[in-house]
Amino acid sequence: MLRRPEYRRALVFCGVIGIPVSLAAFWFLVLLHELENLLWVDWPHHLGWADPPWWWPLPQALVSGVLVALVVLWFPGRGGHIPAAGLHPGGTSKAALPGVVIAALASLPLGAVLGPEAPMIALGGGLALLFRDLVRAPATEAGTALLGAAGAAAAISAIFGSPLVAAVLLMEVAGVGGTQLFAVMLPALLASGIGAIVFTGFGHWTGLQTGSLDIGLPAPPLLDTGDVVWSLLMAVFIGAVIHWVIVGGRLAAGFVAAHPLRNTVLCALAAAGCAALYAVVTGRSPSDVSLSGQATLAQLAADPHAWPVGSLVGVLVFKALAYALCLGSLRGGLVFPSLFLGGALGVLLAPLPGLGVVPGMAAGMAAASAAALRLPVSCVVLVVLVVGHPGSVPVIVLAAVVSFVTTELLPQGPGIPAFTSGRRRGPRRVS
């Protein structure tokens, strides 16, 4: 394939397109971040509150629900994919880009319990096709798929700060190899995780050396039997919990499809009500429940002991409910809320005998993200980079595989209702 001139031209064109797409993705993420700080940090401080008051998410949810519903009803593309349907490799047209951008801006900074990765995939793929048409490059089916994937990868790498995560994620989302990919990768991933545990443990017991790529950085704490056993049990439990949260999102999507304007607003207000109730019960900021959880996850990892058990239980319950409601009504991605829920569950279960905080959080994030995304290889790569702790790689691999298998064996719940073309609220009766 590399010897074909048309493929080499496409490769160069994808590299060139990556520059404007990455710049657009960067400034879009900056805009989301600045709006989030303005609404959840600056304005409450200017009004005299150290943290947003308990009612703060409610008016923002009302605005968010109305705007997203109007985008779904009136804009091409319906504002992008419904988050409860999972990540999609692309398919965003140029005409859908305004709706995707407006729906994301109306959802993410205003308190939606969703991440930015799904809008970024749509934005990157749509911009790549737009630039192709601007330079009047030939449009073929294979070229459109290639450019869409390249643009999406360029955009999503800006979120995770790693081209490796973007490449693996898009490869797995696009389903290269179909079901054979999972049939081959799952046994390989499981065997490699078990092999890493055996190899690490046997080398530690015998004291013998085989040579490694270690360049002398401080070694992380070695895993013990308790870490491995509890991680496997956690993966089954967390996988089942997150699976039913996703099923709840699909139920919410069906509820919204029946009356998009009214029910989108109701779901957004109910999600905000979860954040408000959490703030009343625990006395903490409602932003712990609202928003994607990326910033809160960093705070949790920096000082997990600062969270009382009651607050951890509260944030898990209320954020899971709000996550399910937002998955079926607003627009965004699944990654960061699932990472937060898994990390918080790992911290909550860390006092179990033989389980440490770091392995608990690592296994929890791997299990939760694999259950939400159904992309075990991508989740392993992502969590390894997020944790930055090479000693936890074996439990991350095992937790992701066990959670994925558990999720696939459970009842999958209802499908996502398909929108009909046009601005009709319901299907027309057959004459």
Coordinates of C-alpha atoms in Angstrom, one line a residue:
M1 CA 0.0 0.0 0.0
L2 CA 2.9 2.4 0.8
R3 CA 4.1 2.0 -2.8
R4 CA 0.8 3.4 -4.2
P5 CA 1.1 7.1 -5.0
E6 CA -2.5 7.9 -4.0
Y7 CA -1.9 6.4 -0.5
R8 CA 1.2 8.4 0.0
R9 CA -0.6 11.6 -1.1
A10 CA -3.4 10.7 1.4
L11 CA -0.9 10.2 4.2
V12 CA 0.7 13.6 3.5
F13 CA -2.7 15.2 3.3
C14 CA -3.7 13.7 6.7
G15 CA -0.5 15.0 8.3
V16 CA -1.2 18.5 6.9
I17 CA -4.8 18.5 8.0
G18 CA -3.7 17.5 11.5
I19 CA -2.3 21.0 12.0
P20 CA -5.5 23.1 11.7
V21 CA -7.6 20.4 13.3
S22 CA -5.3 20.3 16.4
L23 CA -5.4 24.0 16.6
A24 CA -9.2 24.1 16.5
A25 CA -9.4 21.3 19.1
F26 CA -7.0 23.2 21.3
W27 CA -8.9 26.4 21.3
F28 CA -12.2 24.6 21.7
L29 CA -10.9 22.8 24.8
V30 CA -9.6 26.2 26.1
L31 CA -13.0 27.7 25.6
L32 CA -14.7 24.8 27.5
H33 CA -12.2 25.2 30.3
E34 CA -12.6 28.9 30.6
L35 CA -16.4 28.8 30.6
E36 CA -16.3 26.1 33.2
N37 CA -14.1 28.2 35.5
L38 CA -16.2 31.2 34.9
L39 CA -19.5 29.5 35.8
W40 CA -18.3 27.3 38.6
V41 CA -15.4 29.2 40.2
D42 CA -15.3 32.9 39.3
W43 CA -18.9 33.8 39.5
P44 CA -19.5 32.2 42.9
H45 CA -16.4 33.9 44.2
H46 CA -17.5 37.3 42.9
L47 CA -20.9 36.8 44.6
G48 CA -19.2 36.0 47.9
W49 CA -19.3 32.2 48.1
A50 CA -16.2 30.0 48.5
D51 CA -18.0 27.2 46.7
P52 CA -21.1 27.3 44.5
P53 CA -24.3 27.1 46.7
W54 CA -26.5 24.0 46.6
W55 CA -29.0 25.5 44.1
W56 CA -26.3 26.7 41.6
P57 CA -26.6 23.8 39.1
L58 CA -30.4 24.2 38.7
P59 CA -30.6 27.4 36.5
Q60 CA -27.7 26.3 34.4
A61 CA -29.4 22.9 33.8
L62 CA -32.5 24.7 32.6
V63 CA -30.5 26.7 30.1
S64 CA -28.6 23.6 29.0
G65 CA -31.6 21.4 28.6
V66 CA -33.5 24.0 26.5
L67 CA -30.5 24.7 24.2
V68 CA -29.6 21.1 23.6
A69 CA -33.2 20.2 22.9
L70 CA -33.5 23.0 20.3
V71 CA -30.2 21.9 18.7
V72 CA -31.6 18.3 18.5
L73 CA -34.9 19.5 17.0
W74 CA -33.7 22.1 14.5
F75 CA -30.0 21.5 13.6
P76 CA -28.6 19.0 11.2
G77 CA -26.9 16.1 12.9
R78 CA -29.0 16.4 16.1
G79 CA -26.0 17.8 18.0
G80 CA -23.9 14.7 17.6
H81 CA -24.3 11.1 18.9
I82 CA -26.3 10.3 22.0
P83 CA -23.6 9.5 24.6
A84 CA -25.4 6.4 25.9
A85 CA -24.7 4.8 22.4
G86 CA -21.0 4.9 23.1
L87 CA -18.2 6.4 21.1
H88 CA -18.5 6.4 17.3
P89 CA -15.7 6.7 14.8
G90 CA -17.1 9.6 12.9
G91 CA -19.8 10.1 10.3
T92 CA -20.2 13.8 11.1
S93 CA -21.0 15.9 8.1
K94 CA -19.9 19.5 7.6
A95 CA -23.5 20.6 8.0
A96 CA -23.6 19.0 11.5
L97 CA -20.6 20.8 12.9
P98 CA -22.5 23.9 14.2
G99 CA -24.9 21.7 16.0
V100 CA -22.2 19.6 17.5
V101 CA -20.3 22.7 18.8
I102 CA -23.4 24.4 20.2
A103 CA -24.7 21.3 21.9
A104 CA -21.2 20.7 23.5
L105 CA -21.0 24.3 24.7
A106 CA -24.5 24.0 26.1
S107 CA -23.8 20.8 27.9
L108 CA -20.3 20.5 29.2
P109 CA -19.6 23.9 30.9
L110 CA -23.2 24.1 32.3
G111 CA -22.9 21.0 34.4
A112 CA -23.4 17.9 32.3
V113 CA -21.9 14.8 33.8
L114 CA -20.1 14.1 30.5
G115 CA -16.6 14.5 29.0
P116 CA -15.5 16.3 25.8
E117 CA -14.2 13.3 23.8
A118 CA -17.3 12.5 21.7
P119 CA -17.8 16.1 20.5
M120 CA -14.1 16.3 19.8
I121 CA -14.2 13.2 17.6
A122 CA -17.1 14.7 15.7
L123 CA -15.4 18.0 15.4
G124 CA -12.1 16.6 14.2
G125 CA -13.7 14.4 11.6
G126 CA -16.0 17.1 10.3
L127 CA -13.2 19.7 10.1
A128 CA -11.0 17.2 8.2
L129 CA -13.8 16.8 5.6
L130 CA -14.3 20.5 5.5
F131 CA -10.7 21.2 4.7
R132 CA -10.7 18.5 2.1
D133 CA -13.5 20.2 0.3
L134 CA -11.9 23.6 0.6
V135 CA -8.8 22.4 -1.3
R136 CA -11.1 20.5 -3.7
A137 CA -9.4 17.1 -3.0
P138 CA -11.1 14.1 -4.6
A139 CA -13.8 12.6 -2.4
T140 CA -13.9 8.8 -2.3
E141 CA -15.5 6.5 0.2
A142 CA -12.1 5.1 1.4
G143 CA -10.6 8.6 1.5
T144 CA -13.5 10.0 3.5
A145 CA -13.2 7.3 6.1
L146 CA -9.4 7.8 6.3
L147 CA -9.7 11.6 6.6
G148 CA -12.4 11.3 9.2
A149 CA -10.4 9.0 11.3
A150 CA -7.3 11.1 11.0
G151 CA -9.1 14.3 11.9
A152 CA -10.8 12.6 14.9
A153 CA -7.5 11.3 16.1
A154 CA -5.8 14.7 15.8
A155 CA -8.6 16.3 17.8
I156 CA -8.9 13.6 20.6
S157 CA -5.1 13.6 21.2
A158 CA -5.5 17.1 22.4
I159 CA -7.8 15.8 25.3
F160 CA -5.5 13.0 26.6
G161 CA -2.2 14.7 25.7
S162 CA -1.1 11.5 23.9
P163 CA -1.2 10.5 20.3
L164 CA -0.9 6.9 21.4
V165 CA -4.2 7.0 23.2
A166 CA -5.9 8.7 20.2
A167 CA -4.5 6.1 17.8
V168 CA -5.5 3.1 19.8
L169 CA -8.9 4.5 20.7
L170 CA -9.8 5.3 17.1
M171 CA -8.5 2.0 15.9
E172 CA -10.7 0.2 18.5
V173 CA -13.7 2.5 18.0
A174 CA -13.6 2.0 14.2
G175 CA -13.7 -1.7 14.7
V176 CA -10.7 -2.6 12.6
G177 CA -10.9 -6.4 12.3
G178 CA -14.4 -6.5 13.6
T179 CA -15.2 -9.1 16.3
Q180 CA -12.0 -10.9 15.4
L181 CA -10.1 -8.0 17.0
F182 CA -11.7 -8.6 20.4
A183 CA -11.4 -12.4 19.9
V184 CA -7.7 -12.1 19.5
M185 CA -6.9 -9.2 21.8
L186 CA -8.8 -10.3 24.9
P187 CA -6.9 -13.6 25.4
A188 CA -3.6 -11.8 24.5
L189 CA -4.4 -9.0 26.9
L190 CA -5.4 -11.4 29.7
A191 CA -2.3 -13.6 29.2
S192 CA 0.0 -10.7 29.2
G193 CA -1.5 -9.3 32.4
I194 CA -1.1 -12.7 34.2
G195 CA 2.3 -13.1 32.7
A196 CA 3.4 -9.7 34.1
I197 CA 2.2 -10.7 37.6
V198 CA 4.0 -14.1 37.5
F199 CA 7.1 -12.6 36.0
T200 CA 7.3 -9.8 38.5
G201 CA 6.5 -12.0 41.5
F202 CA 8.9 -14.8 40.5
G203 CA 11.7 -12.3 39.9
H204 CA 11.1 -10.7 43.3
W205 CA 11.0 -14.1 45.1
T206 CA 14.2 -15.5 43.5
G207 CA 16.2 -12.3 43.4
L208 CA 17.4 -13.2 39.9
Q209 CA 17.7 -10.6 37.1
T210 CA 16.8 -11.1 33.4
G211 CA 17.5 -7.5 32.2
S212 CA 14.9 -4.9 31.6
L213 CA 14.3 -1.4 30.1
D214 CA 14.5 0.2 33.6
I215 CA 16.8 3.2 33.4
G216 CA 17.1 3.7 37.2
L217 CA 14.0 5.7 38.2
P218 CA 12.6 5.0 41.7
A219 CA 10.8 1.7 41.7
P220 CA 7.1 1.7 42.6
P221 CA 5.7 -0.5 45.4
L222 CA 5.4 -4.1 44.3
L223 CA 1.9 -5.6 44.0
D224 CA 1.0 -8.3 46.4
T225 CA -1.6 -11.1 46.4
G226 CA -4.3 -8.9 48.1
D227 CA -4.0 -6.3 45.4
V228 CA -4.5 -8.8 42.6
V229 CA -7.4 -10.7 44.2
W230 CA -9.3 -7.7 45.3
S231 CA -8.8 -6.1 41.9
L232 CA -10.4 -9.1 40.1
L233 CA -13.4 -9.0 42.5
M234 CA -13.7 -5.2 42.1
A235 CA -13.6 -5.5 38.4
V236 CA -16.7 -7.8 38.4
F237 CA -18.6 -5.5 40.8
I238 CA -17.6 -2.2 39.1
G239 CA -18.2 -3.6 35.7
A240 CA -21.8 -4.6 36.7
V241 CA -22.5 -1.2 38.4
I242 CA -21.3 0.9 35.4
H243 CA -23.1 -1.4 33.0
W244 CA -26.4 -0.7 34.7
V245 CA -25.6 3.0 34.7
I246 CA -25.2 2.9 30.9
V247 CA -28.5 0.9 30.7
G248 CA -30.1 3.7 32.7
G249 CA -28.7 6.2 30.1
R250 CA -30.3 4.2 27.3
L251 CA -33.6 4.3 29.2
A252 CA -33.2 8.0 29.5
A253 CA -32.6 8.3 25.8
G254 CA -35.9 6.5 25.1
F255 CA -37.7 8.8 27.5
V256 CA -36.2 11.9 25.8
A257 CA -37.1 10.6 22.3
A258 CA -40.8 10.6 23.2
H259 CA -40.8 14.4 23.7
P260 CA -37.3 15.9 23.0
L261 CA -37.9 19.5 24.3
R262 CA -39.8 18.7 27.5
N263 CA -38.0 15.5 28.5
T264 CA -34.5 16.9 27.7
V265 CA -35.1 19.7 30.1
L266 CA -36.6 17.4 32.7
C267 CA -33.5 15.1 32.6
A268 CA -31.1 18.0 32.8
L269 CA -32.9 19.4 35.8
A270 CA -33.0 16.0 37.5
A271 CA -29.2 15.6 37.0
A272 CA -28.8 19.1 38.5
G273 CA -31.1 18.1 41.3
C274 CA -28.8 15.2 42.1
A275 CA -25.9 17.6 42.5
A276 CA -28.0 20.0 44.6
L277 CA -29.1 17.2 46.9
Y278 CA -25.5 15.9 47.3
A279 CA -24.5 19.4 48.3
V280 CA -27.3 19.6 50.9
V281 CA -26.6 16.2 52.3
T282 CA -22.7 16.4 52.5
G283 CA -22.1 20.1 52.7
R284 CA -19.6 19.9 49.8
S285 CA -19.7 21.7 46.5
P286 CA -22.3 20.5 43.9
S287 CA -19.5 20.6 41.3
D288 CA -18.3 17.3 42.8
V289 CA -21.4 15.7 41.1
S290 CA -21.8 18.1 38.2
L291 CA -19.3 18.4 35.3
S292 CA -17.1 15.6 33.9
G293 CA -15.2 14.8 37.1
Q294 CA -11.7 15.3 35.5
A295 CA -10.7 18.1 38.0
T296 CA -12.3 16.3 40.9
L297 CA -10.5 13.1 40.1
A298 CA -7.2 14.9 40.3
Q299 CA -8.2 16.3 43.8
L300 CA -9.2 12.8 44.9
A301 CA -6.0 11.2 43.7
A302 CA -3.9 14.0 45.4
D303 CA -5.5 13.5 48.8
P304 CA -7.9 10.5 49.0
H305 CA -8.0 10.6 52.8
A306 CA -9.6 14.1 52.7
W307 CA -12.9 12.6 51.6
P308 CA -15.0 11.1 54.4
V309 CA -16.7 7.8 53.7
G310 CA -20.1 9.5 53.6
S311 CA -19.0 12.0 51.0
L312 CA -17.5 9.2 48.9
V313 CA -20.7 7.2 49.0
G314 CA -22.8 10.3 48.3
V315 CA -20.8 11.4 45.3
L316 CA -20.9 7.8 43.9
V317 CA -24.6 7.5 44.2
F318 CA -25.6 11.0 43.0
K319 CA -23.0 11.2 40.2
A320 CA -24.0 7.8 38.9
L321 CA -27.6 8.9 38.7
A322 CA -26.7 12.2 37.1
Y323 CA -24.4 10.4 34.7
A324 CA -27.2 8.1 33.5
L325 CA -29.6 11.0 33.0
C326 CA -27.0 13.0 31.0
L327 CA -26.0 10.1 28.9
G328 CA -29.5 9.9 27.4
S329 CA -30.3 13.6 27.2
L330 CA -27.3 16.0 26.7
R331 CA -24.2 15.8 24.5
G332 CA -20.7 14.7 25.5
G333 CA -18.6 11.6 26.1
L334 CA -18.4 8.8 28.5
V335 CA -14.7 8.7 29.5
F336 CA -14.0 11.1 32.4
P337 CA -17.2 10.4 34.5
S338 CA -16.5 6.7 34.3
L339 CA -12.9 7.2 35.3
F340 CA -14.0 9.3 38.3
L341 CA -16.6 6.7 39.4
G342 CA -14.1 3.9 39.1
G343 CA -11.4 5.9 41.0
A344 CA -13.8 6.9 43.8
L345 CA -15.0 3.3 44.1
G346 CA -11.3 2.2 44.3
V347 CA -10.7 4.7 47.1
L348 CA -13.8 3.6 49.0
L349 CA -12.7 0.0 48.8
A350 CA -9.0 0.6 49.5
P351 CA -9.3 -0.2 53.3
L352 CA -10.0 -3.8 52.4
P353 CA -7.3 -6.0 53.8
G354 CA -4.4 -6.3 51.5
L355 CA -5.6 -3.6 49.0
G356 CA -3.7 -0.3 48.6
V357 CA -5.1 3.0 47.4
V358 CA -3.1 3.2 44.2
P359 CA -3.9 -0.3 43.0
G360 CA -7.5 0.2 44.1
M361 CA -7.9 3.4 42.1
A362 CA -6.0 2.0 39.1
A363 CA -8.1 -1.2 38.9
G364 CA -11.3 0.8 39.6
M365 CA -10.7 3.3 36.7
A366 CA -9.7 0.5 34.3
A367 CA -12.8 -1.6 35.2
A368 CA -15.2 1.4 35.0
S369 CA -13.9 2.8 31.7
A370 CA -13.9 -0.6 30.1
A371 CA -17.5 -1.2 31.1
A372 CA -18.6 2.2 29.8
L373 CA -16.6 2.3 26.6
R374 CA -16.4 -1.5 25.7
L375 CA -12.9 -0.7 24.5
P376 CA -10.5 -2.7 26.8
V377 CA -7.3 -2.1 25.0
S378 CA -7.9 1.7 24.8
C379 CA -8.9 1.8 28.4
V380 CA -5.7 0.0 29.5
V381 CA -3.5 2.4 27.6
L382 CA -5.5 5.4 28.9
V383 CA -5.5 4.4 32.6
V384 CA -1.8 3.5 32.5
L385 CA -1.0 7.0 31.2
V386 CA -3.4 8.6 33.7
V387 CA -2.0 6.6 36.7
G388 CA 1.6 7.1 35.7
H389 CA 2.5 4.1 37.9
P390 CA 4.1 1.2 36.0
G391 CA 3.8 -1.1 39.0
S392 CA 0.0 -1.1 38.6
V393 CA -0.1 -2.2 35.0
P394 CA -0.9 -5.9 35.7
V395 CA -4.0 -5.0 37.8
I396 CA -5.1 -2.5 35.2
V397 CA -5.0 -5.1 32.5
L398 CA -6.8 -7.8 34.5
A399 CA -9.4 -5.3 35.8
A400 CA -10.2 -4.1 32.2
V401 CA -10.5 -7.6 30.8
V402 CA -12.6 -9.0 33.6
S403 CA -14.9 -5.9 33.6
F404 CA -15.3 -6.1 29.8
V405 CA -16.2 -9.8 29.9
T406 CA -18.6 -9.2 32.8
T407 CA -20.3 -6.4 31.0
E408 CA -20.7 -8.3 27.7
L409 CA -22.3 -11.3 29.5
L410 CA -25.0 -9.1 31.2
P411 CA -28.3 -8.2 29.5
Q412 CA -27.6 -5.3 27.3
G413 CA -30.8 -3.4 27.9
P414 CA -32.8 -1.4 25.3
G415 CA -31.3 0.1 22.2
I416 CA -31.0 3.7 21.4
P417 CA -34.1 5.0 19.7
A418 CA -33.4 6.3 16.1
F419 CA -34.4 9.8 15.3
T420 CA -36.6 10.3 12.3
S421 CA -35.6 12.8 9.6
G422 CA -37.0 16.3 9.7
R423 CA -38.4 18.2 12.6
R424 CA -41.3 15.9 13.5
R425 CA -41.7 14.9 17.1
G426 CA -42.8 11.4 16.4
P427 CA -43.1 8.8 13.6
R428 CA -45.9 9.5 11.1
R429 CA -48.6 6.9 11.1
V430 CA -48.6 4.5 8.1
S431 CA -51.5 5.3 5.8

